[in-house]
PDB file of C-alpha atoms in Angstrom:
ATOM      1  CA  UNK A 177      49.760 157.303  29.965  1.00 51.00           C
ATOM      2  CA  UNK A 178      49.942 160.520  31.920  1.00 49.00           C
ATOM      3  CA  UNK A 179      48.210 160.828  35.277  1.00 47.00           C
ATOM      4  CA  UNK A 180      46.931 163.727  37.258  1.00 45.00           C
ATOM      5  CA  UNK A 181      45.983 163.356  40.904  1.00 40.00           C
ATOM      6  CA  UNK A 182      43.964 165.819  42.885  1.00 41.00           C
ATOM      7  CA  UNK A 183      42.409 165.763  46.319  1.00 39.00           C
ATOM      8  CA  UNK A 184      39.926 168.433  47.301  1.00 40.00           C
ATOM      9  CA  UNK A 185      37.837 169.174  50.326  1.00 37.00           C
ATOM     10  CA  UNK A 186      34.126 168.531  49.965  1.00 37.00           C
ATOM     11  CA  UNK A 187      31.772 171.396  50.830  1.00 34.00           C
ATOM     12  CA  UNK A 188      29.708 169.064  53.005  1.00 33.00           C
ATOM     13  CA  UNK A 189      31.625 167.897  56.084  1.00 35.00           C
ATOM     14  CA  UNK A 190      29.308 164.896  56.500  1.00 37.00           C
ATOM     15  CA  UNK A 191      30.596 163.245  53.308  1.00 44.00           C
ATOM     16  CA  UNK A 192      34.298 163.779  53.939  1.00 65.00           C
ATOM     17  CA  UNK A 193      36.815 164.563  51.229  1.00 75.00           C
ATOM     18  CA  UNK A 194      36.155 164.303  47.538  1.00 88.00           C
ATOM     19  CA  UNK A 195      38.954 162.289  45.967  1.00 91.00           C
ATOM     20  CA  UNK A 196      39.680 162.520  42.256  1.00 93.00           C
ATOM     21  CA  UNK A 197      42.217 161.061  39.898  1.00 94.00           C
ATOM     22  CA  UNK A 198      42.515 161.439  36.161  1.00 95.00           C
ATOM     23  CA  UNK A 199      44.557 159.911  33.395  1.00 95.00           C
ATOM     24  CA  UNK A 200      45.257 160.631  29.749  1.00 94.00           C
ATOM     25  CA  UNK A 201      45.705 157.651  27.444  1.00 92.00           C
ATOM     26  CA  UNK A 202      47.273 157.807  23.993  1.00 88.00           C
ATOM     27  CA  UNK A 203      44.609 155.922  22.057  1.00 80.00           C
ATOM     28  CA  UNK A 204      46.189 152.529  21.406  1.00 85.00           C
ATOM     29  CA  UNK A 205      44.615 149.252  22.521  1.00 87.00           C
ATOM     30  CA  UNK A 206      46.994 148.941  25.502  1.00 89.00           C
ATOM     31  CA  UNK A 207      45.054 151.766  27.148  1.00 91.00           C
ATOM     32  CA  UNK A 208      42.150 149.419  27.919  1.00 94.00           C
ATOM     33  CA  UNK A 209      44.147 147.313  30.375  1.00 95.00           C
ATOM     34  CA  UNK A 210      45.927 150.396  31.724  1.00 95.00           C
ATOM     35  CA  UNK A 211      42.573 152.078  32.402  1.00 96.00           C
ATOM     36  CA  UNK A 212      41.246 149.001  34.225  1.00 96.00           C
ATOM     37  CA  UNK A 213      44.359 148.881  36.448  1.00 96.00           C
ATOM     38  CA  UNK A 214      44.164 152.638  37.001  1.00 96.00           C
ATOM     39  CA  UNK A 215      40.563 152.327  38.259  1.00 97.00           C
ATOM     40  CA  UNK A 216      41.373 149.340  40.491  1.00 96.00           C
ATOM     41  CA  UNK A 217      44.440 151.069  41.958  1.00 96.00           C
ATOM     42  CA  UNK A 218      42.523 154.275  42.657  1.00 96.00           C
ATOM     43  CA  UNK A 219      39.566 152.569  44.322  1.00 96.00           C
ATOM     44  CA  UNK A 220      41.809 150.153  46.216  1.00 94.00           C
ATOM     45  CA  UNK A 221      43.789 153.142  47.456  1.00 92.00           C
ATOM     46  CA  UNK A 222      40.595 154.815  48.652  1.00 91.00           C
ATOM     47  CA  UNK A 223      39.979 151.723  50.734  1.00 83.00           C
ATOM     48  CA  UNK A 224      43.500 151.249  52.120  1.00 85.00           C
ATOM     49  CA  UNK A 225      44.843 154.802  52.336  1.00 87.00           C
ATOM     50  CA  UNK A 226      41.684 156.694  53.252  1.00 83.00           C
ATOM     51  CA  UNK A 227      39.777 154.044  55.211  1.00 83.00           C
ATOM     52  CA  UNK A 228      36.645 154.357  53.124  1.00 85.00           C
ATOM     53  CA  UNK A 229      34.466 151.362  52.437  1.00 85.00           C
ATOM     54  CA  UNK A 230      34.822 150.304  48.818  1.00 91.00           C
ATOM     55  CA  UNK A 231      33.405 146.799  48.374  1.00 93.00           C
ATOM     56  CA  UNK A 232      35.267 144.453  46.042  1.00 94.00           C
ATOM     57  CA  UNK A 233      32.200 144.076  43.821  1.00 96.00           C
ATOM     58  CA  UNK A 234      32.169 147.869  43.271  1.00 96.00           C
ATOM     59  CA  UNK A 235      35.831 147.809  42.251  1.00 96.00           C
ATOM     60  CA  UNK A 236      35.018 144.993  39.818  1.00 97.00           C
ATOM     61  CA  UNK A 237      31.998 146.822  38.422  1.00 97.00           C
ATOM     62  CA  UNK A 238      34.009 150.026  38.033  1.00 98.00           C
ATOM     63  CA  UNK A 239      36.752 148.135  36.193  1.00 98.00           C
ATOM     64  CA  UNK A 240      34.194 146.617  33.836  1.00 97.00           C
ATOM     65  CA  UNK A 241      32.542 149.986  33.165  1.00 97.00           C
ATOM     66  CA  UNK A 242      35.919 151.648  32.565  1.00 97.00           C
ATOM     67  CA  UNK A 243      36.944 148.797  30.287  1.00 96.00           C
ATOM     68  CA  UNK A 244      33.781 149.061  28.180  1.00 95.00           C
ATOM     69  CA  UNK A 245      33.911 152.857  27.876  1.00 96.00           C
ATOM     70  CA  UNK A 246      37.632 152.983  27.092  1.00 96.00           C
ATOM     71  CA  UNK A 247      37.270 150.108  24.613  1.00 94.00           C
ATOM     72  CA  UNK A 248      34.623 152.124  22.765  1.00 93.00           C
ATOM     73  CA  UNK A 249      36.911 155.163  22.763  1.00 94.00           C
ATOM     74  CA  UNK A 250      39.747 153.034  21.404  1.00 92.00           C
ATOM     75  CA  UNK A 251      37.572 151.469  18.675  1.00 91.00           C
ATOM     76  CA  UNK A 252      35.641 154.519  17.488  1.00 91.00           C
ATOM     77  CA  UNK A 253      37.624 157.654  18.352  1.00 92.00           C
ATOM     78  CA  UNK A 254      41.074 158.378  16.966  1.00 86.00           C
ATOM     79  CA  UNK A 255      43.526 159.947  19.365  1.00 88.00           C
ATOM     80  CA  UNK A 256      43.679 160.404  23.095  1.00 93.00           C
ATOM     81  CA  UNK A 257      41.167 159.406  25.742  1.00 94.00           C
ATOM     82  CA  UNK A 258      40.703 161.014  29.158  1.00 96.00           C
ATOM     83  CA  UNK A 259      39.511 159.114  32.223  1.00 97.00           C
ATOM     84  CA  UNK A 260      38.417 160.871  35.404  1.00 97.00           C
ATOM     85  CA  UNK A 261      37.433 159.044  38.584  1.00 97.00           C
ATOM     86  CA  UNK A 262      35.754 160.754  41.528  1.00 96.00           C
ATOM     87  CA  UNK A 263      34.710 159.368  44.901  1.00 94.00           C
ATOM     88  CA  UNK A 264      32.282 161.724  46.596  1.00 92.00           C
ATOM     89  CA  UNK A 265      30.479 160.373  49.624  1.00 88.00           C
ATOM     90  CA  UNK A 266      28.852 157.096  48.637  1.00 91.00           C
ATOM     91  CA  UNK A 267      29.261 157.537  44.874  1.00 94.00           C
ATOM     92  CA  UNK A 268      31.952 156.692  42.333  1.00 96.00           C
ATOM     93  CA  UNK A 269      31.737 158.854  39.229  1.00 97.00           C
ATOM     94  CA  UNK A 270      33.497 157.650  36.075  1.00 98.00           C
ATOM     95  CA  UNK A 271      33.943 160.032  33.153  1.00 98.00           C
ATOM     96  CA  UNK A 272      35.506 159.158  29.801  1.00 97.00           C
ATOM     97  CA  UNK A 273      36.168 161.747  27.102  1.00 97.00           C
ATOM     98  CA  UNK A 274      37.148 160.883  23.557  1.00 96.00           C
ATOM     99  CA  UNK A 275      37.535 162.679  20.230  1.00 96.00           C
ATOM    100  CA  UNK A 276      34.494 161.250  18.411  1.00 95.00           C
ATOM    101  CA  UNK A 277      31.403 163.456  18.619  1.00 95.00           C
ATOM    102  CA  UNK A 278      29.041 160.616  17.632  1.00 94.00           C
ATOM    103  CA  UNK A 279      26.834 159.825  20.614  1.00 93.00           C
ATOM    104  CA  UNK A 280      26.554 156.106  21.435  1.00 89.00           C
ATOM    105  CA  UNK A 281      23.098 154.570  21.247  1.00 84.00           C
ATOM    106  CA  UNK A 282      22.366 151.420  23.230  1.00 80.00           C
ATOM    107  CA  UNK A 283      21.152 148.518  21.126  1.00 76.00           C
ATOM    108  CA  UNK A 284      17.940 146.711  21.924  1.00 76.00           C
ATOM    109  CA  UNK A 285      18.464 143.511  23.872  1.00 73.00           C
ATOM    110  CA  UNK A 286      19.171 140.668  21.476  1.00 76.00           C
ATOM    111  CA  UNK A 287      20.487 137.487  23.113  1.00 77.00           C
ATOM    112  CA  UNK A 288      21.757 136.040  19.821  1.00 81.00           C
ATOM    113  CA  UNK A 289      23.856 139.073  18.937  1.00 74.00           C
ATOM    114  CA  UNK A 290      27.591 138.538  19.197  1.00 76.00           C
ATOM    115  CA  UNK A 291      29.390 141.593  20.553  1.00 71.00           C
ATOM    116  CA  UNK A 292      28.220 145.185  20.889  1.00 71.00           C
ATOM    117  CA  UNK A 293      26.782 144.639  24.375  1.00 77.00           C
ATOM    118  CA  UNK A 294      29.191 147.037  26.103  1.00 82.00           C
ATOM    119  CA  UNK A 295      26.830 149.963  26.481  1.00 88.00           C
ATOM    120  CA  UNK A 296      24.057 147.646  27.679  1.00 87.00           C
ATOM    121  CA  UNK A 297      26.430 146.358  30.370  1.00 89.00           C
ATOM    122  CA  UNK A 298      27.426 149.871  31.423  1.00 93.00           C
ATOM    123  CA  UNK A 299      23.818 151.034  31.709  1.00 92.00           C
ATOM    124  CA  UNK A 300      22.848 147.892  33.658  1.00 91.00           C
ATOM    125  CA  UNK A 301      25.659 148.381  36.203  1.00 94.00           C
ATOM    126  CA  UNK A 302      25.328 152.119  36.756  1.00 95.00           C
ATOM    127  CA  UNK A 303      22.771 154.178  38.603  1.00 95.00           C
ATOM    128  CA  UNK A 304      23.173 157.131  36.252  1.00 96.00           C
ATOM    129  CA  UNK A 305      24.373 157.367  32.668  1.00 95.00           C
ATOM    130  CA  UNK A 306      24.877 160.618  30.772  1.00 96.00           C
ATOM    131  CA  UNK A 307      26.547 161.318  27.442  1.00 96.00           C
ATOM    132  CA  UNK A 308      27.140 164.789  26.009  1.00 96.00           C
ATOM    133  CA  UNK A 309      28.754 166.231  22.971  1.00 97.00           C
ATOM    134  CA  UNK A 310      31.655 168.534  23.787  1.00 96.00           C
ATOM    135  CA  UNK A 311      33.209 171.236  21.576  1.00 95.00           C
ATOM    136  CA  UNK A 312      35.582 168.440  20.574  1.00 94.00           C
ATOM    137  CA  UNK A 313      34.366 164.881  20.944  1.00 96.00           C
ATOM    138  CA  UNK A 314      32.045 163.618  23.661  1.00 97.00           C
ATOM    139  CA  UNK A 315      32.000 162.925  27.379  1.00 97.00           C
ATOM    140  CA  UNK A 316      30.337 159.861  28.926  1.00 97.00           C
ATOM    141  CA  UNK A 317      29.664 160.083  32.668  1.00 98.00           C
ATOM    142  CA  UNK A 318      28.319 157.306  34.853  1.00 97.00           C
ATOM    143  CA  UNK A 319      27.753 156.877  38.577  1.00 98.00           C
ATOM    144  CA  UNK A 320      28.064 153.780  40.726  1.00 96.00           C
ATOM    145  CA  UNK A 321      26.960 153.544  44.324  1.00 94.00           C
ATOM    146  CA  UNK A 322      29.505 152.443  46.915  1.00 89.00           C
TER     147      UNK A 322
END
Protein backbone atom coordinates (compact mmCIF):
# COMPACT_ATOMS: atom_id res chain seq x y z
CA UNK A 1 0.00 0.00 0.00
CA UNK A 2 1.25 3.45 -0.87
CA UNK A 3 -0.06 6.48 0.99
CA UNK A 4 -0.30 10.12 0.14
CA UNK A 5 -1.03 12.72 2.80
CA UNK A 6 -2.10 16.25 2.14
CA UNK A 7 -3.33 19.06 4.34
CA UNK A 8 -4.86 22.13 2.77
CA UNK A 9 -6.41 25.30 4.04
CA UNK A 10 -10.17 25.57 3.67
CA UNK A 11 -11.53 28.65 1.91
CA UNK A 12 -14.00 29.20 4.74
CA UNK A 13 -12.26 30.15 8.00
CA UNK A 14 -15.30 29.07 10.04
CA UNK A 15 -14.79 25.39 9.17
CA UNK A 16 -11.05 25.25 9.80
CA UNK A 17 -8.63 23.19 7.75
CA UNK A 18 -9.62 20.56 5.26
CA UNK A 19 -7.65 17.41 6.00
CA UNK A 20 -7.18 14.73 3.36
CA UNK A 21 -5.36 11.45 3.13
CA UNK A 22 -5.26 8.96 0.31
CA UNK A 23 -3.96 5.47 -0.23
CA UNK A 24 -3.37 3.16 -3.17
CA UNK A 25 -3.97 -0.54 -2.62
CA UNK A 26 -2.70 -3.30 -4.89
CA UNK A 27 -5.93 -5.24 -5.33
CA UNK A 28 -5.44 -8.32 -3.16
CA UNK A 29 -7.79 -9.26 -0.33
CA UNK A 30 -5.38 -7.95 2.33
CA UNK A 31 -6.30 -4.43 1.20
CA UNK A 32 -9.68 -4.68 2.94
CA UNK A 33 -8.18 -4.81 6.43
CA UNK A 34 -5.50 -2.29 5.48
CA UNK A 35 -8.17 0.15 4.26
CA UNK A 36 -10.17 -0.23 7.49
CA UNK A 37 -7.06 0.49 9.60
CA UNK A 38 -6.13 3.39 7.32
CA UNK A 39 -9.56 5.00 7.86
CA UNK A 40 -9.46 4.43 11.63
CA UNK A 41 -5.93 5.83 11.91
CA UNK A 42 -6.79 8.91 9.86
CA UNK A 43 -9.97 9.73 11.76
CA UNK A 44 -8.37 8.93 15.12
CA UNK A 45 -5.53 11.27 14.19
CA UNK A 46 -8.01 14.03 13.36
CA UNK A 47 -9.32 13.65 16.89
CA UNK A 48 -5.98 13.43 18.72
CA UNK A 49 -3.67 15.57 16.59
CA UNK A 50 -6.07 18.26 15.42
CA UNK A 51 -8.50 18.41 18.35
CA UNK A 52 -11.56 17.92 16.19
CA UNK A 53 -14.55 16.02 17.48
CA UNK A 54 -14.80 12.66 15.76
CA UNK A 55 -17.19 10.41 17.69
CA UNK A 56 -16.26 6.74 17.99
CA UNK A 57 -19.47 5.69 16.24
CA UNK A 58 -18.46 7.79 13.20
CA UNK A 59 -15.06 6.09 13.09
CA UNK A 60 -16.83 2.72 13.24
CA UNK A 61 -19.30 3.69 10.53
CA UNK A 62 -16.49 4.99 8.32
CA UNK A 63 -14.56 1.75 8.78
CA UNK A 64 -17.62 -0.27 7.81
CA UNK A 65 -18.29 1.87 4.73
CA UNK A 66 -14.63 1.67 3.66
CA UNK A 67 -14.65 -2.08 4.23
CA UNK A 68 -17.76 -2.61 2.09
CA UNK A 69 -16.57 -0.38 -0.76
CA UNK A 70 -13.04 -1.80 -0.83
CA UNK A 71 -14.40 -5.35 -0.59
CA UNK A 72 -16.50 -4.68 -3.70
CA UNK A 73 -13.45 -3.28 -5.48
CA UNK A 74 -11.45 -6.36 -4.50
CA UNK A 75 -14.19 -8.77 -5.64
CA UNK A 76 -15.25 -7.14 -8.90
CA UNK A 77 -12.40 -4.97 -10.19
CA UNK A 78 -9.00 -6.37 -11.14
CA UNK A 79 -6.03 -4.25 -10.19
CA UNK A 80 -5.46 -1.33 -7.89
CA UNK A 81 -7.94 0.54 -5.73
CA UNK A 82 -7.65 4.15 -4.55
CA UNK A 83 -9.10 5.39 -1.26
CA UNK A 84 -9.39 9.09 -0.45
CA UNK A 85 -10.60 10.41 2.90
CA UNK A 86 -11.49 14.05 3.50
CA UNK A 87 -12.62 15.82 6.66
CA UNK A 88 -14.13 19.18 5.82
CA UNK A 89 -16.01 20.92 8.60
CA UNK A 90 -18.57 18.48 9.96
CA UNK A 91 -18.35 15.98 7.09
CA UNK A 92 -16.22 12.94 6.32
CA UNK A 93 -16.05 12.19 2.61
CA UNK A 94 -14.96 8.71 1.53
CA UNK A 95 -14.08 8.07 -2.11
CA UNK A 96 -13.10 4.71 -3.59
CA UNK A 97 -11.94 4.31 -7.19
CA UNK A 98 -11.52 0.97 -8.90
CA UNK A 99 -10.90 -0.33 -12.42
CA UNK A 100 -14.36 -1.79 -13.15
CA UNK A 101 -16.66 0.59 -15.02
CA UNK A 102 -19.81 -1.38 -14.08
CA UNK A 103 -21.91 0.79 -11.78
CA UNK A 104 -23.17 -0.98 -8.65
CA UNK A 105 -26.93 -1.24 -8.23
CA UNK A 106 -28.37 -1.70 -4.75
CA UNK A 107 -30.52 -4.79 -4.37
CA UNK A 108 -34.05 -4.59 -3.04
CA UNK A 109 -34.31 -5.42 0.64
CA UNK A 110 -34.63 -9.17 1.08
CA UNK A 111 -34.15 -10.41 4.65
CA UNK A 112 -33.61 -14.03 3.56
CA UNK A 113 -30.81 -13.21 1.14
CA UNK A 114 -27.37 -14.32 2.27
CA UNK A 115 -24.68 -11.81 1.34
CA UNK A 116 -24.74 -8.93 -1.12
CA UNK A 117 -26.00 -6.43 1.47
CA UNK A 118 -22.88 -4.25 1.36
CA UNK A 119 -24.27 -1.47 -0.78
CA UNK A 120 -27.49 -1.42 1.25
CA UNK A 121 -25.38 -0.95 4.39
CA UNK A 122 -23.34 1.85 2.81
CA UNK A 123 -26.43 3.73 1.65
CA UNK A 124 -28.10 3.31 5.06
CA UNK A 125 -25.08 4.73 6.92
CA UNK A 126 -24.29 7.65 4.63
CA UNK A 127 -26.00 10.96 4.09
CA UNK A 128 -24.95 11.11 0.44
CA UNK A 129 -24.02 8.41 -2.04
CA UNK A 130 -22.76 9.05 -5.56
CA UNK A 131 -21.22 6.71 -8.12
CA UNK A 132 -19.78 7.81 -11.46
CA UNK A 133 -18.06 6.17 -14.34
CA UNK A 134 -14.57 7.53 -14.94
CA UNK A 135 -12.48 7.32 -18.14
CA UNK A 136 -11.09 4.18 -16.51
CA UNK A 137 -13.24 2.42 -13.95
CA UNK A 138 -15.61 4.12 -11.52
CA UNK A 139 -15.56 6.33 -8.46
CA UNK A 140 -17.90 5.86 -5.48
CA UNK A 141 -18.19 8.84 -3.14
CA UNK A 142 -20.10 8.93 0.13
CA UNK A 143 -20.47 11.45 2.94
CA UNK A 144 -20.89 10.88 6.65
CA UNK A 145 -21.73 13.57 9.16
CA UNK A 146 -19.41 14.05 12.12
